[in-house]
Every structure is written in structure tokens, then in C-alpha cells.
Amino acid sequence: MAQLTRVSGSVGLITLQSPPVNALSAAVRQGIVDTVQRALSDPEVKSVVVCGQNGIFCGGADIKEFGTNMSGPPLVPLIHAIEVAHKPVVAAIEGIALGGGLELALGCHYRIAHSKAKLGLPEVTLGLLPAAGGSQRLPRLIGVPAALDLITTGRHITAAEALKLGVVDQVTAHSTVDVAVKFALSVAGKPLDGRRISSLPCPRPPNMDALFEGVMKKVRQSARGAIAPIACVQAIRAAATLPYDQGMERELELMASLFTSDQARALQYIFFAQRAVARWSMPSGARWDTSKPRPVHKAAVIGLGTMGRGIAVALAQTGLSVVAVETQEKQLMAAKQEMSGMLERGAKRRGVAPAFDKIRYSPDIKAVADVDLVIEAVFEDMALKEKVFQQLSALCKPGTLLCTNTSGLDVDHLASQTRSPELVVGMHFFAPAHVMKLLEVVYGSKSSPQALATAMQLGKKMGKVSVAVGNCRGFVGNRMLKPYSEQAFFLLEEGATPELVDGALEDFGFPMGLFRMSDLSGLDVGWRVRKVDGLGKSSGASGQQARIRQGRRYSPLGDVLCEQGRFGQKTGRGWYQYDKPGGRVGRPDPWLHSFLEEYRAQHGLVARRIDHQEVLERCLYTLINEGFRILEDGIAAGPEEIDIIYVFGYGWPRHRGGPMFYASMVGLEKVLARLEFYQEAHPDVPYLQPCNLLKRLVASGSPPVHKWREVVKKLHSQL
Ligand SMILES: CCC[C@H](O)CC(=O)SCCNC(=O)CCNC(=O)[C@H](O)C(C)(C)COP(=O)([O-])OP(=O)([O-])OC[C@H]1O[C@@H](n2cnc3c(N)ncnc32)[C@H](O)[C@@H]1OP(=O)([O-])[O-]
């Protein structure tokens, strides 16, 4: 798994060989140990170059080995052996040097990178820290502040930035291995003392205590309960304050506390889940690897409200030609102005020219005639969308893919409005669409595999995490949100305040609790939907009957607030109060507390004490229960789809691995038992009724989450 050849007479070239990313598996580590030993003991070899096969240096430790009985030589002594070598060792970095890959390079005496290479220590994103000396060597090499930034964020940097920071010694646009070999020849026999990073003193920043205190505070805030970023800061502090050997001991100790943690398991699960959802399949058996996407060069977006603007900008930034259609002239002008600003800011961030010329604005829907794909993003009103799809079907050239950005309406119904229902899919973006990573790609009963493949490929090209799901009300994300928000409303009725509910959810790790989020997105959005569904009108009546709709418990609280014009931040009042309409900082509102008291009195409800545990169990377990129903219904192929949707689109804390993974960590028996407990207390709430799949999994001994996909598949094949 590592090969040694002699090149240019006296250079030992060690090539890591483990596709696709030359991860440091046991075999690769053994290969490095063997080849380094041979190179160092061969008198013909005067210097050494380490590189990776296929233009990829190394993707770091083999994540697949974590959680298994790890064997083979450990990384730390292997890297140490390179560093103490008496012959110069040069790392030739092409493609990537990440995690253990960069740590290996830091053990070498020189580093030469290709101009397109990316480097980083992303361990924190996997719930770990760079524990093959990375947390001790990097601060010695580039200073504490820069090391803190790279290690606590895990961000990948370009070769140019790496050169500027001093991570690498040279950047080349030519063959990195050739340049490194030439360089290795030039340094053969030269002293190496100053080149061994572990022997360098760590530069001590001025006001070190204040620096670490400030960084720790910032990291604690943004980590939202994640432990790895904190351990990273502690390890770097050890580098700054202790001799290298003691720092290494601290690194090991901190890594030991992370390595087997639930958070590391959750984050590593998310890493693989993100890759698993790209390998989509449809109930028909069509799959990602057998369905050929169509090329998309030109796209149209219909409707330039908030969503349409973001989608059009995202498409243009991907390099597509975009026709942006808005039939209302005033709205069109406003959109053009805002979108130009969005393009400009995006271009500035990415250091490229703004893609103004990629977008053609038109007030006429006929402008779609020659596009390959259309994304409809008009108002969430079925009658309006029906009309748009009828028009599109008549106007577009044959074969044009018709997509809807609806957040939950029936994709099959929209498809039935067209001549070619097989060309209709949902592309559900999340606001702001040019920023948010998630895309739900919804296939209807008639969608062709090619249509799905095209939308999935376009999503990937746009840099989105695209998840293929089936068609149902609310799809996956919004469907699961319904029982979650319903429980939050019921908790207010029973005695909680918005602050209490939000506090519990934010302590759990959500960036924003449900009520804070509702104030931000606008209470009127959900109200409009509830009214269309025949729910959102407060009857004015009191007592229990006023809280029953369509035969089940219903809380009209949100409707009553809307009737009073409290739409959230935009009106300066919602579940919280704000300084002014459009204000961002919400404060608890005494008016709302009195209102809740009056409401309870009017409806004969007696407030009781509610704690964080009840908030979490009722909100999260009903959401999880709906996730199981979604699996049962075949709307998502596996728990990974659901978890990725929640982590990337709904602020579910990544270190808790998504709702379905979280359920597996809590224990399915417990989730089931608590749902049964709450259902007994609230028999009029159908969402608390545990679903069959959950019961079935518990009855079969609660298999681990990676087995659920198979269970679900079997379940459907039996139907
Ligand atoms: C003692 C402590 C040591 C150390 O400090 C700890 C570490 O190093 S922690 C590690 C620190 N390193 C990291 O955190 C880097 C993690 N990796 C990445 O960020 C991206 O994969 C990378 C940028 C490398 C390539 O992106 P891309 O081009 O979009 O391609 P892709 O993403 O689709 O991957 C292709 C295939 O490779 C697989 N695979 C990839 N990496 C690993 C791995 N390390 N291992 C195993 N497998 C890995 C991946 O699963 C996929 O497999 P499949 O079966 O085809 O689905």
C-alpha cells in the first residue's frame, strides 16, 4: 500500500497507494513504515519524497477503521520516525492533504504543494482533534492564532493560503513530484535541525491567557454543545504552554476522551450518510448509477419572490444561463436590483467576477421557450401553480424538465397538469436558496429516473447536498416539522412559555428554538397554509371544543396571534417583542405571558410545571416518530436521508447526528416507551401514537441505525 522506487539516481520516492483518497489504513501505515525504513537504510538513497497515487496526497486517517479493532502501526511514531530521519524528507502534496495526511506532511522536513491542492485539519468535523501531532506541530509552525483558526474550524485552505501561512514551503503549478524530487536532490546532505517542527519553540502570542479565554468563549458559543472544538483549543493551549513531549501526552489524553464519544460517532455517521444519500434509488429500482442525467445549460426561474431570487442567483453562480421571469413589473425591477447585489456580494466573497450577464430578466413567461429546465417558484398556491405548469407545458421545448420549488404541495398533481408528467420533479430549496446547502429532490409517481438524475446532478453542481425523497404532503422535512411544532404549541397551552421551549431546544443544540424561528420566518406563513387546510380560523369559542379541529386536538394559539397582527419580527411583535418592526433581537414579552394566562383560563386549562426533558421528549420524539412513518411509507429510502435533511436544512445539531441517529443513541425502547407514556396522557393527539415500524424495530431487538435501511427494504418487499 506504499511503494518505494528510486528516481533521479538518489531520491527514494514513496508513493501512497490506497484509492480513492490514499487514506492511512493499517496497510498504508505499514507500507509507510516499511518503505521509510528501507529508504533510510539504503546508502544509495540520499533524500526522500513522499507523494500519493493518482494526484492525491492523502485524505487522512481511514475513517472506516474507527470503531473497529484498529490494528497496524500507529501514526504518531510513524510520523516521528520520518521527522528524526537523518535524510531530508519532502512531502509532494497534490490534490489534498487532510487530517492525518497533513500531519504526515508536517512530519516531513519540507512541503511542496501543487497550486490546486487543498490542505486542512478537519478532524473537528468528525468529532476529533488532529492527534497525530497536528495540534502540537501546526502552532509551532504557523503560530497559535492561525492554528486555532484552522484546527477549530477544520476548514480546507488553498495552497496559496497555506504558503502565506507558512504551512508549505513552496507552491508549484507544474508536476509537484518532479519539483519535489529536484528539491530533494538540492537539499541532500544539508543539516535538518531547523526543519524538525517538534523541536521548534511554539511562538507565544502576547496576552496569551486573554487570547485563549476569548477563543474558548467564542468556540463554546458556536459549538452549541459540541465537545471536539473545545478539546482542540485545549490541545493547542498545551502546545503553547508545555514542552512538545508533554503536549503530545495531552493531545493523546484529549483524543481518548473524544474518540469513543457519541458525538464522534454521530459526526462520522453524518460524513458517511452525506455520501450515502448521493447513491439514491427509486422504488421502481432505478438508481443513481444506472440513470443518465440530461445536460442542463440554460434554466428558467418563474417567480422572483425571496425563493426565486435565491434560486436564480445560485444557478447563475453555478455558470448556467438563467431566464428570470416575473410577470409583475414592479416586483421584477425590485428583484433585479436585489439579485445584482447578491451576485456582487457572492462574487466578492469568492474572488471572481459577478455573473450579471448570466441572468436575463423577463416579464413574459414565453421567454422559457428554449431552456433545458424550469424551476417554478411562484406563491405557494395550488391554483396558481397549476396554471403555471399548464403554461410551461405548452411553451417549453419538448424534453424540458419542469421542477417546482413547492415546500410541500402535491408534485403528482402538478405533473398531471402537463403533457409529460415524467419530466416533473420537485426541487425544494431552503431560504436563502443561494446560501442554504440542502435540496430536497422530490420524485412523483410518474417522474422518470432521468428527470430525478438530472435534478440531483444539478443540485450537486450547485454545491447542494441533494436528497431524493418521495412525494407526500410536506415531503420529509416539513412533514416531520408538523408534529414537532404542534407539540410546542400544546406545551404553551399546558403551562410553558416560548422562552422555556426555545431554551430547551437551544440547549439541545438548535441554533434557534421553534418560536424564535417562527418569529424570524413570519407567523403568517403557517397561518396561510392552515387556513387553506380549513384549520387556521380561531372560533372565538372557549372550552375544549374550541381546541378541536377535524376530530383531533388543535391549538389555535398561533392563529389568535396572527389575527392580532403579530407576525413576528416583521411587525415587531410575535412570540417575542422587538424594538421595532424588522428588529432582530427578541425579548420575552409580558403581554404574551398575560395573553397565555387568559387563554388558558378561557379554555379551562390549568398551567403546570414543564421541564426541559418534557419539551425535548415531546417535540423530538414525535418528530422522530413521524420520521419512522416516512420510512414506513417509503418516502425516504433510509434514516440517512432524513438525518441529512435535518442536519443541513433544519438546524439539527450535527454532533447529534440527525433525528433518526439520535433515536438510535437514546435507545428505541426508550423512545417507544416515552411516546406510549405521553400518548396515554394525551389520547387525542394522533402524532403521539407510536408507529408500527418503531414497534417492529424494538420487537426485533432494536438493530443499529445502519441496519434500518435493510429492514425498511424488506418491509416494502413484503407489501
Ligand atoms: C490518530 C489521529 C489521526 C488523525 O488526526 C485523524 C484523521 O485524520 S481523521 C480524517 C481526516 N480527514 C478527513 O476528514 C477527510 C475526509 N474526506 C473528505 O473530506 C472528502 O472525502 C475528500 C475531500 C477527501 C474528497 O471529497 P470528494 O472528492 O468529494 O469525494 P468523497 O467525499 O465522495 O470521497 C470519496 C470516497 O472516499 C472515502 N473517503 C474520503 N476520505 C476518507 C477517509 N479519510 N477515510 C476513509 N474513507 C474516506 C469516502 O467515504 C468516499 O467513499 P465512497 O465509498 O465512494 O462513498
Coordinates of C-alpha atoms in Angstrom, one line a residue, residues 3-8 10-16 32 35-36 39-40 45-52 57 82 87-94 104 108-112 175-187:
Q3 CA 5.7 1.8 -2.9
L4 CA 9.4 2.8 -2.9
T5 CA 11.2 3.5 -6.1
R6 CA 14.5 5.2 -6.7
V7 CA 14.3 8.2 -9.0
S8 CA 16.9 10.7 -10.3
S10 CA 19.5 9.1 -5.3
V11 CA 15.9 10.1 -4.4
G12 CA 13.7 7.5 -2.7
L13 CA 10.1 8.1 -3.9
I14 CA 7.5 6.7 -1.6
T15 CA 4.0 6.6 -3.2
L16 CA 0.9 6.0 -1.0
I32 CA 5.0 3.7 5.1
T35 CA 9.3 2.0 2.8
V36 CA 10.7 4.7 5.1
A39 CA 14.8 4.3 2.1
L40 CA 16.7 5.4 5.2
V45 CA 19.2 7.0 -1.2
K46 CA 20.3 10.5 -0.2
S47 CA 16.9 12.1 0.2
V48 CA 13.2 11.0 0.2
V49 CA 10.0 12.3 -1.4
V50 CA 6.6 11.2 -0.1
C51 CA 3.6 11.5 -2.6
G52 CA 0.2 9.9 -3.2
F57 CA -1.5 13.1 -1.5
I82 CA 10.2 10.5 9.5
K87 CA 18.0 12.2 5.4
P88 CA 15.7 15.0 4.2
V89 CA 12.1 14.0 3.5
V90 CA 10.0 16.2 1.3
A91 CA 6.2 15.9 1.0
A92 CA 4.9 16.4 -2.5
I93 CA 1.3 17.5 -1.9
E94 CA -1.1 17.1 -4.8
L104 CA 2.2 13.2 7.9
C108 CA 8.4 15.8 6.7
H109 CA 11.2 18.3 6.6
Y110 CA 9.8 20.2 3.6
R111 CA 6.4 20.6 2.0
I112 CA 5.8 21.4 -1.7
S175 CA 4.4 18.4 -11.7
T176 CA 4.7 18.5 -7.9
V177 CA 6.5 15.2 -7.7
D178 CA 9.1 16.4 -10.3
V179 CA 9.6 19.7 -8.4
A180 CA 9.9 17.9 -5.1
V181 CA 12.4 15.4 -6.5
K182 CA 14.5 18.2 -7.8
F183 CA 14.3 20.0 -4.5
A184 CA 15.1 16.8 -2.6
L185 CA 18.3 16.5 -4.7
S186 CA 19.2 20.0 -3.8
V187 CA 18.9 19.5 0.0

